[in-house]
XYZ file of C-alpha atoms in Angstrom:
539
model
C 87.213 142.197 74.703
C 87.011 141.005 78.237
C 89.648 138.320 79.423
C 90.296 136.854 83.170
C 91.706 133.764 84.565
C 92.346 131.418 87.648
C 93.401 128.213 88.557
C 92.073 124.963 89.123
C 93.826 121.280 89.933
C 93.148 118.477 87.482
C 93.648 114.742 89.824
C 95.462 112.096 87.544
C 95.284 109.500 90.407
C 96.836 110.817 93.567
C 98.891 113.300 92.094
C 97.707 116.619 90.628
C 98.167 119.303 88.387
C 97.848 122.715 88.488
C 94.826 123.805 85.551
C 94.987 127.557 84.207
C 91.255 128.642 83.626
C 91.124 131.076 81.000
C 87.923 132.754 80.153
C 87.772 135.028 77.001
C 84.936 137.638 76.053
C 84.306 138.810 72.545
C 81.588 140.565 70.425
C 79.461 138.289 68.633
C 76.447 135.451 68.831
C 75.969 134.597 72.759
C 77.768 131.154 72.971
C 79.710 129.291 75.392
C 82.915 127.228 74.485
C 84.763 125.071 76.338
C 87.994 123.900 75.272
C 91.087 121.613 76.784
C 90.623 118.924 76.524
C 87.422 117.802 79.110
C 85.418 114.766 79.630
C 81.723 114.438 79.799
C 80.944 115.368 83.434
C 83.013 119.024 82.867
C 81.302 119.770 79.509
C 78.372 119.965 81.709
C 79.748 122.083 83.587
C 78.568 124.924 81.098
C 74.565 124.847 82.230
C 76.029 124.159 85.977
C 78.176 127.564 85.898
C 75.652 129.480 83.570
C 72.382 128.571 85.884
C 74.933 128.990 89.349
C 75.571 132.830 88.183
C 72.334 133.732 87.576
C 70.397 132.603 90.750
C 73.473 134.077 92.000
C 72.184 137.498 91.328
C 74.675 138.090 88.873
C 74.552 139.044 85.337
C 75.386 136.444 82.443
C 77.047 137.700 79.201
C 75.911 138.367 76.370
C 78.721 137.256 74.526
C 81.020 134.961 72.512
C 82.435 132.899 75.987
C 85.544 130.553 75.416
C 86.504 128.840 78.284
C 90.457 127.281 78.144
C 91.809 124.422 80.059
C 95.532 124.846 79.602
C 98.050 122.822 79.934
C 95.009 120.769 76.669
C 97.405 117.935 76.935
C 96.273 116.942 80.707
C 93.190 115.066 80.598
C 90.192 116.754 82.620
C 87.275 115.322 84.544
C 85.051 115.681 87.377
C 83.052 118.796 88.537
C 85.935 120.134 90.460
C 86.267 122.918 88.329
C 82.875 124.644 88.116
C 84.147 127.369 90.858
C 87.205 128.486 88.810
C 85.325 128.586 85.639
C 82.587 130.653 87.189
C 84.627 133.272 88.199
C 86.923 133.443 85.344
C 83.720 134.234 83.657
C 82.960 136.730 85.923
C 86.495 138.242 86.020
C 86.204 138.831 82.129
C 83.090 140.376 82.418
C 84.229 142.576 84.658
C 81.825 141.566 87.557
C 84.798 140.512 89.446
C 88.668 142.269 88.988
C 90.509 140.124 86.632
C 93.974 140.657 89.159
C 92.238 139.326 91.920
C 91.844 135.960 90.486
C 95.221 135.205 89.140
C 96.965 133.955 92.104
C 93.965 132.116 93.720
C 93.389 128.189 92.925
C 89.837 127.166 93.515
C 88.020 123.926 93.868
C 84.364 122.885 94.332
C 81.467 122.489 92.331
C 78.522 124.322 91.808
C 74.785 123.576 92.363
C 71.987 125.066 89.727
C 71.321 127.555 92.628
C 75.176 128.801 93.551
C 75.720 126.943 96.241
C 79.480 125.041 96.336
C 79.225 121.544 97.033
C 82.378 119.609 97.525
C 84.495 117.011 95.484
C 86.397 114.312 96.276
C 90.414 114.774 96.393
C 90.512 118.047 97.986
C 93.978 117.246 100.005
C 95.763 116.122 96.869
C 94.669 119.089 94.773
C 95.618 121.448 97.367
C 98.742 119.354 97.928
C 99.225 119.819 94.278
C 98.559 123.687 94.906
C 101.225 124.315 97.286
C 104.165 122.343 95.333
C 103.129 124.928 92.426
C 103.855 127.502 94.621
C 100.528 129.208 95.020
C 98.999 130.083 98.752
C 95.730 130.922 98.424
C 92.857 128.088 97.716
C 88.847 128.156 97.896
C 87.511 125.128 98.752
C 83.642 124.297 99.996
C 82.996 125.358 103.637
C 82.578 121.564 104.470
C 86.338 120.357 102.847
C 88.029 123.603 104.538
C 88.805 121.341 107.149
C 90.426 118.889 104.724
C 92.648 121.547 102.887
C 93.264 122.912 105.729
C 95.590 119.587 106.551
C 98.045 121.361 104.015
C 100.803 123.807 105.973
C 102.082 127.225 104.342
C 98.582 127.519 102.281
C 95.550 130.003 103.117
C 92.150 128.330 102.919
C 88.870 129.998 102.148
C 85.927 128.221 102.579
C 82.379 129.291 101.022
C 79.091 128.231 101.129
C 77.688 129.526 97.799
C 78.833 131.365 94.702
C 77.261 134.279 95.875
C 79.819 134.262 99.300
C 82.804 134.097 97.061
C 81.722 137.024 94.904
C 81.324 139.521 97.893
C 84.635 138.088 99.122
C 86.686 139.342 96.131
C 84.841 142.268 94.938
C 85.245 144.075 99.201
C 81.119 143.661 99.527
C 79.321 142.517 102.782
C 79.598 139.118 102.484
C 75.594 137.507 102.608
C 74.684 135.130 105.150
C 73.350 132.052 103.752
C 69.781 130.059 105.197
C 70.632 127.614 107.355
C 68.894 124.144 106.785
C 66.268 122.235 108.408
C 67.041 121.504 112.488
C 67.202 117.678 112.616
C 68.025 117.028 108.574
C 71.295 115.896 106.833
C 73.278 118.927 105.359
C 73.019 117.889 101.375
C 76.185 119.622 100.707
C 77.953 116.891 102.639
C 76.772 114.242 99.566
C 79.677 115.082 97.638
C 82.622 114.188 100.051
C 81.473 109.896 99.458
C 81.208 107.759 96.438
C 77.881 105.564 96.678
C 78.915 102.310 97.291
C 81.544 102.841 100.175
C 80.065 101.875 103.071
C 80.209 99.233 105.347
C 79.297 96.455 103.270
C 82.606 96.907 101.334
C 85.078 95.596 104.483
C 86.735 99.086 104.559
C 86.937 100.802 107.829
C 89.372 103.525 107.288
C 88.818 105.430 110.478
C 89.514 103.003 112.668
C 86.277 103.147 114.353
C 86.353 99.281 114.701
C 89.518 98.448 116.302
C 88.747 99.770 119.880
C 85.886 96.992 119.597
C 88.304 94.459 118.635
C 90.645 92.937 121.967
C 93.075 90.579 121.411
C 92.440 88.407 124.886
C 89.172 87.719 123.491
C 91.138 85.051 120.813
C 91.132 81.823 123.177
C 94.068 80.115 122.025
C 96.264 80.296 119.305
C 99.653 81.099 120.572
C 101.393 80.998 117.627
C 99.376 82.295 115.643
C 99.122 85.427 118.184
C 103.018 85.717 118.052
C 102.933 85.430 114.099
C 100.420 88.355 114.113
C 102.661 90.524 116.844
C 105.564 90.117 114.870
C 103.654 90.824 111.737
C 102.574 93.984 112.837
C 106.224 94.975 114.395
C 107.976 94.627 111.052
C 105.247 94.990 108.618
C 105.970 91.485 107.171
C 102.829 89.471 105.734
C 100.763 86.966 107.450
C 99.412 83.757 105.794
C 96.820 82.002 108.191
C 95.956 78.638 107.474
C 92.906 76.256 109.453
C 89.829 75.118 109.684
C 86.367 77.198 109.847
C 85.767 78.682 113.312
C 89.585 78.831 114.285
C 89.649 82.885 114.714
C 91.516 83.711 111.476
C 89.444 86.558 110.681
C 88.909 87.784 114.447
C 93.218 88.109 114.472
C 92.972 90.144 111.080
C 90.739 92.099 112.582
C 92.648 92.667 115.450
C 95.759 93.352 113.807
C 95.303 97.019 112.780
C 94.918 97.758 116.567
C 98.358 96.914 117.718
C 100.117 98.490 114.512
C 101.117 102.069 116.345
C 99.626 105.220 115.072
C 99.927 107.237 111.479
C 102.986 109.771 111.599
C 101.970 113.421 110.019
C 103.473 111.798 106.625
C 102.212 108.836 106.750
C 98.935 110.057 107.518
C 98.707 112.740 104.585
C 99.475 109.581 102.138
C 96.484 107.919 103.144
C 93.679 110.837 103.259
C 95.193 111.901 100.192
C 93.614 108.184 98.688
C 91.204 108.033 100.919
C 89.538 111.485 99.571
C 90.089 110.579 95.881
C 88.367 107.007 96.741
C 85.121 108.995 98.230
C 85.991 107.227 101.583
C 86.992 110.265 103.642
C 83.862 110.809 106.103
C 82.764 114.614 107.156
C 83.970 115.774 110.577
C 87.212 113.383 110.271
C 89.308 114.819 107.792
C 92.712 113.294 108.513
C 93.072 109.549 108.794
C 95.506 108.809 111.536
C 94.900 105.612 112.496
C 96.011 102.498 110.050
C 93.532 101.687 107.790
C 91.597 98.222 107.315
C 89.935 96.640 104.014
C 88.440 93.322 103.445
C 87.286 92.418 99.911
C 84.816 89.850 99.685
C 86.277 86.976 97.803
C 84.373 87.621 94.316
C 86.425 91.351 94.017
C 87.933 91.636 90.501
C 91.587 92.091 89.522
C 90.381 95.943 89.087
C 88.741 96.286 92.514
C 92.261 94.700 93.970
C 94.586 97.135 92.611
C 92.519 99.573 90.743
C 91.500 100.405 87.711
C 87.817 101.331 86.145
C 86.217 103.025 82.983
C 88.595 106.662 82.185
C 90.920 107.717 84.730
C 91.578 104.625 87.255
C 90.530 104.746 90.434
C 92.132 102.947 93.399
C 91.751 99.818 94.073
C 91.628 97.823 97.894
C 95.757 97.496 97.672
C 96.026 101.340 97.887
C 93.140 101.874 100.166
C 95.009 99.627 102.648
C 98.153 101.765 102.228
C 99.920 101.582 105.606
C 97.327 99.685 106.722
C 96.421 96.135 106.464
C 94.353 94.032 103.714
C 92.804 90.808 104.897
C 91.803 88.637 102.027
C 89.355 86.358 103.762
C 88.631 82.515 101.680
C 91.968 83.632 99.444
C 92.061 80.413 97.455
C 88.380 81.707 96.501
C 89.667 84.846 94.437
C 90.475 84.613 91.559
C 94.115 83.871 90.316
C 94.964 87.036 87.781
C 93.105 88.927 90.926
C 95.622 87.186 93.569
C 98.684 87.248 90.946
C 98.190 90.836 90.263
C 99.292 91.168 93.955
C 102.858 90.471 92.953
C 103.866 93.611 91.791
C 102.818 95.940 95.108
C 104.004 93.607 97.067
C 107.452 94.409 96.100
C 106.912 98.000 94.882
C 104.763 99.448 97.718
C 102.949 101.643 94.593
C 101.072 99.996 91.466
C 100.851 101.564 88.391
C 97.881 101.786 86.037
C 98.619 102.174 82.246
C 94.739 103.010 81.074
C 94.526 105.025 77.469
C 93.461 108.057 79.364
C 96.900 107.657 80.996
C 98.993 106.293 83.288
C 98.355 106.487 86.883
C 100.590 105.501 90.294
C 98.721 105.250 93.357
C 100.544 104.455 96.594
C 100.366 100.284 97.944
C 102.366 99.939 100.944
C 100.229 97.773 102.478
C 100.268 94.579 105.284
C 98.943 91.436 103.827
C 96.924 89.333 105.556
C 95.731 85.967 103.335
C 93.539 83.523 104.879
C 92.528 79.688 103.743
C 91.105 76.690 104.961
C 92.911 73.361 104.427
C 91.039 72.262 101.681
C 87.360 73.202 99.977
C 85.266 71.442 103.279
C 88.153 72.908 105.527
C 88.164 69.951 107.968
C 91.474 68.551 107.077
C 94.165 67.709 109.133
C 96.872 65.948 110.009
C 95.769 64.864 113.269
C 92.495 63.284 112.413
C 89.990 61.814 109.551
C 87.450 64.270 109.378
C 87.899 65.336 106.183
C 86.199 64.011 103.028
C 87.564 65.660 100.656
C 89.237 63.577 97.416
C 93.173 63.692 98.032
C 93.032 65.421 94.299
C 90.779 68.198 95.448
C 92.594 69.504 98.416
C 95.764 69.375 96.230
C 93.669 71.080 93.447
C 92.172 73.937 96.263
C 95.360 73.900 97.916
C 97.627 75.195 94.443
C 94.966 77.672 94.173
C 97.657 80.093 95.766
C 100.580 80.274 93.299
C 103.994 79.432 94.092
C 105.466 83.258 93.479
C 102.367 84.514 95.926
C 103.315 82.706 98.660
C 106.977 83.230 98.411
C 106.577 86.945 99.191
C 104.662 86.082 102.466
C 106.867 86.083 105.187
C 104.728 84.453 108.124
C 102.809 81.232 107.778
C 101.019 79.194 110.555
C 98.725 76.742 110.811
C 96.070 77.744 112.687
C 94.572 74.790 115.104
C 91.418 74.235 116.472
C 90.161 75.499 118.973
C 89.645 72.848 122.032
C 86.355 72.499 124.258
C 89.225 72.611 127.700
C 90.701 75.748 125.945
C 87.334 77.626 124.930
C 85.278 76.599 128.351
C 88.611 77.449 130.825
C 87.988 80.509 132.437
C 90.316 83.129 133.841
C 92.965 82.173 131.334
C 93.008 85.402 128.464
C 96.194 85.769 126.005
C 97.954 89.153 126.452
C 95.666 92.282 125.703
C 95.852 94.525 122.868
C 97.364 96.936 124.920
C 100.342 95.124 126.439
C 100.907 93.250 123.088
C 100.646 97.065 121.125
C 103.244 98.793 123.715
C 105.918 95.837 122.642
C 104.925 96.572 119.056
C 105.656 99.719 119.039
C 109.016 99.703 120.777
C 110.199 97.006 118.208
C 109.235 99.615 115.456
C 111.378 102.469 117.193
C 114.186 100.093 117.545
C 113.980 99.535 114.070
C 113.088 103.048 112.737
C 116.369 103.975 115.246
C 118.290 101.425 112.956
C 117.223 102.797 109.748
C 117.167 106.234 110.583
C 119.288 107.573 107.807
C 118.110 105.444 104.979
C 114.670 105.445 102.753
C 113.308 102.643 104.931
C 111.464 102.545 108.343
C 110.544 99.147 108.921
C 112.273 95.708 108.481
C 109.832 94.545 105.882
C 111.193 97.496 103.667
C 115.183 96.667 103.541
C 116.539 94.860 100.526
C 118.353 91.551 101.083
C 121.770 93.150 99.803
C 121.698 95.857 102.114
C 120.304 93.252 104.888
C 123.458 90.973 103.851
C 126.393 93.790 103.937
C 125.089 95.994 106.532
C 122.510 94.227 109.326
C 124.134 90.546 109.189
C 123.020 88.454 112.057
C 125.665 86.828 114.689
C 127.803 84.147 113.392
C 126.604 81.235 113.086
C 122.980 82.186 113.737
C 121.894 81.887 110.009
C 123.777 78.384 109.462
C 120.487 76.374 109.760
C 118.406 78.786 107.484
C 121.435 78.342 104.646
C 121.171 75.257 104.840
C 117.857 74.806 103.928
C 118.287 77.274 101.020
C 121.096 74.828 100.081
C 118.323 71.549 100.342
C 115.883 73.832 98.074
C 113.904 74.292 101.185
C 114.162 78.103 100.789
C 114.548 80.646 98.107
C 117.086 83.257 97.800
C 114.292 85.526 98.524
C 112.647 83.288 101.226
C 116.729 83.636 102.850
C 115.999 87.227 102.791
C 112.656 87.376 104.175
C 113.654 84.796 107.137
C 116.752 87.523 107.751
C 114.017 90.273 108.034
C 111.590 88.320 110.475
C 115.005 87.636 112.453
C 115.612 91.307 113.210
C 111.981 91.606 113.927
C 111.708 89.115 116.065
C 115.709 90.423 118.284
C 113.654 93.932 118.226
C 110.899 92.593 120.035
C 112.803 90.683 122.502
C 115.424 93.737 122.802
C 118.748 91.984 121.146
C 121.252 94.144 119.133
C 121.297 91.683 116.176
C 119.777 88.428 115.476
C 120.791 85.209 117.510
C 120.111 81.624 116.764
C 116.867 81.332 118.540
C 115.848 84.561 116.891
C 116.182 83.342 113.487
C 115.195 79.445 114.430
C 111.457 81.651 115.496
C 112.057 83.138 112.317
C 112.556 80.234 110.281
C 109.680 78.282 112.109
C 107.053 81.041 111.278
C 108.148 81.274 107.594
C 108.534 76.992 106.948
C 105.727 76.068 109.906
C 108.360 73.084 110.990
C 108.854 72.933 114.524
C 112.474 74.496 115.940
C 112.451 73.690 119.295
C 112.094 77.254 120.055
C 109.067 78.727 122.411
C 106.464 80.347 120.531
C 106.250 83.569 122.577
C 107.784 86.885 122.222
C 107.795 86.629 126.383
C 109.714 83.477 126.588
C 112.390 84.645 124.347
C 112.999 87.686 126.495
C-alpha cells in the first residue's frame, strides 16, 4: 500500500483554506476515486491529472487510487488543484518521495499534455498559505510573480508537470519548447475570466486616469470642489444635471486625484481582483485605485455579487478602495440600487448562497449620477423641459429616500455656457495641483486617526465624531438647527460633521469652523451658504 500527500488552497470568496491532498494506493481493479466533497469542474480533474502524467513521461498506476479532500466539509471547486493531486499520486506510487511533499502547498492546473496553466486567486490562496504557517508554494511560472506579492513564503514557479517532477526527485530539470516568435503565450488564458474587458467599465490598472485631466472640465466649480473633497475624505458624490454637463468626465477623473494604494491596501484589492479574473499578466499588484462603471441594466448580483455555486464578486467589491460610478442611476433597478445600503455602511457585503456564505471586501467611493428628470432638460432657470410634472416626480423618487441619505455630497450640476466653453486661456486647477491638496488632507486626517481602526473621515462613527473630533463652538449651530426643522437626519448631522473635517483638512484648520461646516452643509443640502465654493478661497 502506497500513501502520499500535499496541500492545496480551496477559495470560499476572498478568503482561503488550506486543502490536505491525500492520495492512497491499494491492490485491486485499476480505479480512480475522488472524494471530499468536489464540484463538477474538480471531478474532472481525474482524466486532466491521469492524461498530464502520462505525456509527462511518467508511469500511471495500476491500482485502486483514492484521492481525499480533507477538511470534506469545505466545499471544493475550480481546477486549482490538479498540481497537488498529481503529485500526491505520484508520491504514493513512489515516483516522487512521499516526505518531500508534505510541507509544500501547490496550485495550478494541468493541461492534457503536463503543462501548468494558471488559476485565478493565486494571491489569496497563497495568502491563505502563509497564515497556515507553511513556506513553500508552486504556482505556474506566469502567477510566480503574483505569489510572489506574499512576504516570508518561497515561490516555485513551473512550466509543466514534467519541471516539477525533476525538481523534487534532484533530476536535471528539462527545458521546455518555447512558443511561436510573434504568438500569444496560451498559458496566459487562465489568469482572465471571458467577459472582463473593456466593455464592462472596469479599469483596474489605472491605465485610464493619466488620460483623464481635470482642466479639461470647463466649468463646474462646485461641482469640481464637491469631487476634491470627495476624494480627500472618501465621502460619496451624487451629481445631478442635464445631458452634456461633464458628470461622467468628473467620475472619471476622480480616481486620479485619490493618492496611491498603500502595501495593505493594495494586497486587498489584487486579492479580488485575481479571484474576479481581472488581474492582467505582467501587472500583478494593483496599486493604483481602481475604477468600475456598470452599465445601467447590471443586476442586483452583478452589483454586489453573487452567481450560480460559490459567489463571485460583484462591481461593489471590485471598486474596493476605489471608486464606482453608476452612470443614468435612476435607470437601475431599485432592489439593484437598495442592495447598496448595506456596503455602504459595512465596507464588506456578505453573500449567504447554499454552497455557503461568503464576505468579500466593499470599501468603495460612490459616485451616482442622474439627470433632472427622464428628457433631462429641466430646470429651474428655464422652460425647456417637457416632461409631465408627475413624471419627473415619478423619475426623480426613483432613488430611495435611505440611498440618498448615505450620500454625503450633492450638487447640481449646471450647464455648461457657450462664454464658458468658447473662453480660452481660462482651465480649472489641474489634476496635479488639485491631487497634491488631496493628498495632504488625507495625511492630516490619517495623522488624526492614527491610533484607531479608521484612516479616513468617511470611516469615523458619529459617536466617536461627537465625543472626540467636535467642531468649534458654535460652528455646528446652523447644521442643528436644521436637524431640529427635519431638514437633516441624525445621520445626515453626522455626515455634514465628517465633510466639515474634510473640508478644515483641506484648507489646513485644526478643527472645523463655521465656514467649514456652512461648505459642508451647502454640498450635502445644495442651498446656498454664502460661503465661496473653492477649497482656494477658504484658505
Amino acid at each position: 500500500m502506497g500513501f502520499a500527500r500535499t496541500c492545496a488552497v480551496a477559495l470560499v470568496g476572498v478568503e482561503g483554506v488550506v486543502v490536505e491532498v491525500q492520495a492512497d494506493l491499494e491492490p485491486g481493479v485499476a480505479a480512480f476515486t475522488l472524494v471530499g466533497l468536489p464540484d463538477k469542474s474538480l471531478t474532472e480533474s481525474k482524466d486532466r491529472v491521469r492524461a498530464a502524467v502520462v505525456n509527462s513521461g511518467s508511469a500511471w498506476p495500476q491500482k485502486k487510487l483514492t484521492v481525499g479532500l480533507s477538511p470534506a466539509s469545505v466545499p471544493k471547486g475550480g481546477s486549482g488543484f490538479d498540481l497537488a493531486v498529481a503529485c500526491a499520486v505520484l508520491g504514493a506510487a513512489e515516483r516522487i518521495d512521499p516526505r518531500v511533499l508534505s510541507d509544500i502547498v501547490m496550485i495550478g492546473e494541468l493541461g492534457l499534455d503536463g503543462r501548468v496553466r494558471p488559476v485565478r486567486g493565486v494571491l489569496p490562496a497563497v495568502l491563505a498559505a502563509a497564515d497556515a504557517g507553511y513556506e513553500q508554494v508552486v504556482v505556474p511560472e506566469c502567477a510566480a510573480a503574483e505569489a510572489s506579492l506574499v512576504p516570508g513564503i518561497s515561490v516555485l514557479g513551473v512550466r509543466s508537470l514534467r519541471q516539477l517532477i525533476a525538481v523534487l526527485t534532484d533530476e536535471p530539470v528539462p527545458e521546455e519548447d518555447p512558443d511561436e516568435q510573434g504568438r500569444p503565450d496560451p498559458l496566459m488564458a487562465g489568469l482572465r475570466m471571458p467577459g472582463t474587458g473593456a466593455a464592462t467599465g472596469m479599469h483596474s490598472m489605472g491605465a485610464a486616469q493619466h488620460d483623464h485631466e481635470l482642466a479639461d472640465v470647463v466649468g463646474q466649480h462646485s461641482a469640481r470642489t464637491a469631487v476634491e473633497v470627495a476624494a480627500a475624505g472618501g465621502h460619496h458624490l451624487f451629481l445631478e444635471g442635464p445631458p452634456g454637463a461633464g458628470k461622467t468626465m468628473l467620475a472619471e477623473r476622480l480616481p486620479a486625484i485619490l493618492p496611491r494604494l498603500t502595501k495593505g491596501e493594495s494586497l486587498e484589492v489584487t486579492a479580488v481582483h485575481s479571484v474576479a479574473g481581472l488581474l492582467p499578466p505582467g501587472k500583478p499588484l494593483v496599486d493604483i485605485a481602481p475604477y468600475c462603471a456598470p452599465h445601467h441594466s447590471a443586476t442586483m448580483q452583478a452589483l454586489v455579487g453573487g452567481g450560480q455555486g460559490i459567489a463571485r464578486p460583484g462591481a461593489v467589491s471590485l471598486a474596493h478602495r476605489g471608486v464606482l460610478f453608476l452612470d443614468e442611476t435612476p435607470e437601475f433597478g431599485s432592489q439593484a440600487l437598495d442592495a447598496l445600503r448595506q456596503p455602504l455602511e459595512a465596507g464588506h457585503v456578505v453573500i449567504a448562497r447554499s454552497a455557503g456564505v461568503v464576505r468579500f471586501p466593499a470599501r468603495f467611493l460612490m459616485v451616482l449620477a442622474a439627470n433632472p428628470c427622464p428628457c433631462g432638460r429641466f430646470s429651474q432657470r428655464d422652460d425647456l423641459c417637457e416632461c409631465p410634472p408627475s413624471m419627473i416626480r415619478r423619475y426623480q423618487a426613483r432613488l430611495s429616500g435611505p440611498l440618498l441619505d448615505r450620500v454625503d455630497l450633492r450638487v447640481e450640476v449646471d450647464r455648461v455656457t457657450r462664454s464658458e466653453l468658447t473662453e480660452r486661456g481660462a482651465r480649472g486647477e489641474s489634476t496635479e495641483t488639485v491631487a497634491d491638496r488631496v493628498r495632504a488632507a488625507r495625511e492630516r486626517a490619517a495623522a488624526r486617526l492614527a491610533d484607531t481602526p479608521w484612516r479616513t473621515n468617511s470611516e469615523v462613527p458619529g459617536r466617536e465624531l461627537r465625543s472626540r473630533w467636535y467642531a468649534s463652538l458654535g460652528a455646528m449651530d446652523e447644521a442643528e438647527r436644521s436637524l431640529e426643522r427635519g431638514a437633516l437626519t441624525a445621520r445626515g448631522l453626522d455626515r455634514v460633521l465628517r465633510v466639515a473635517w474634510t473640508v478644515a483638512d483641506l484648507v489646513g484648520h485644526d478643527r472645523p469652523g463655521a465656514t467649514d461646516v456652512a461648505l459642508a452643509l451647502q454640498l450635502r443640502t445644495g442651498v446656498p451658504r454664502g460661503v465661496p465654493m473653492a477649497i482656494g478661497a477658504l484658505s
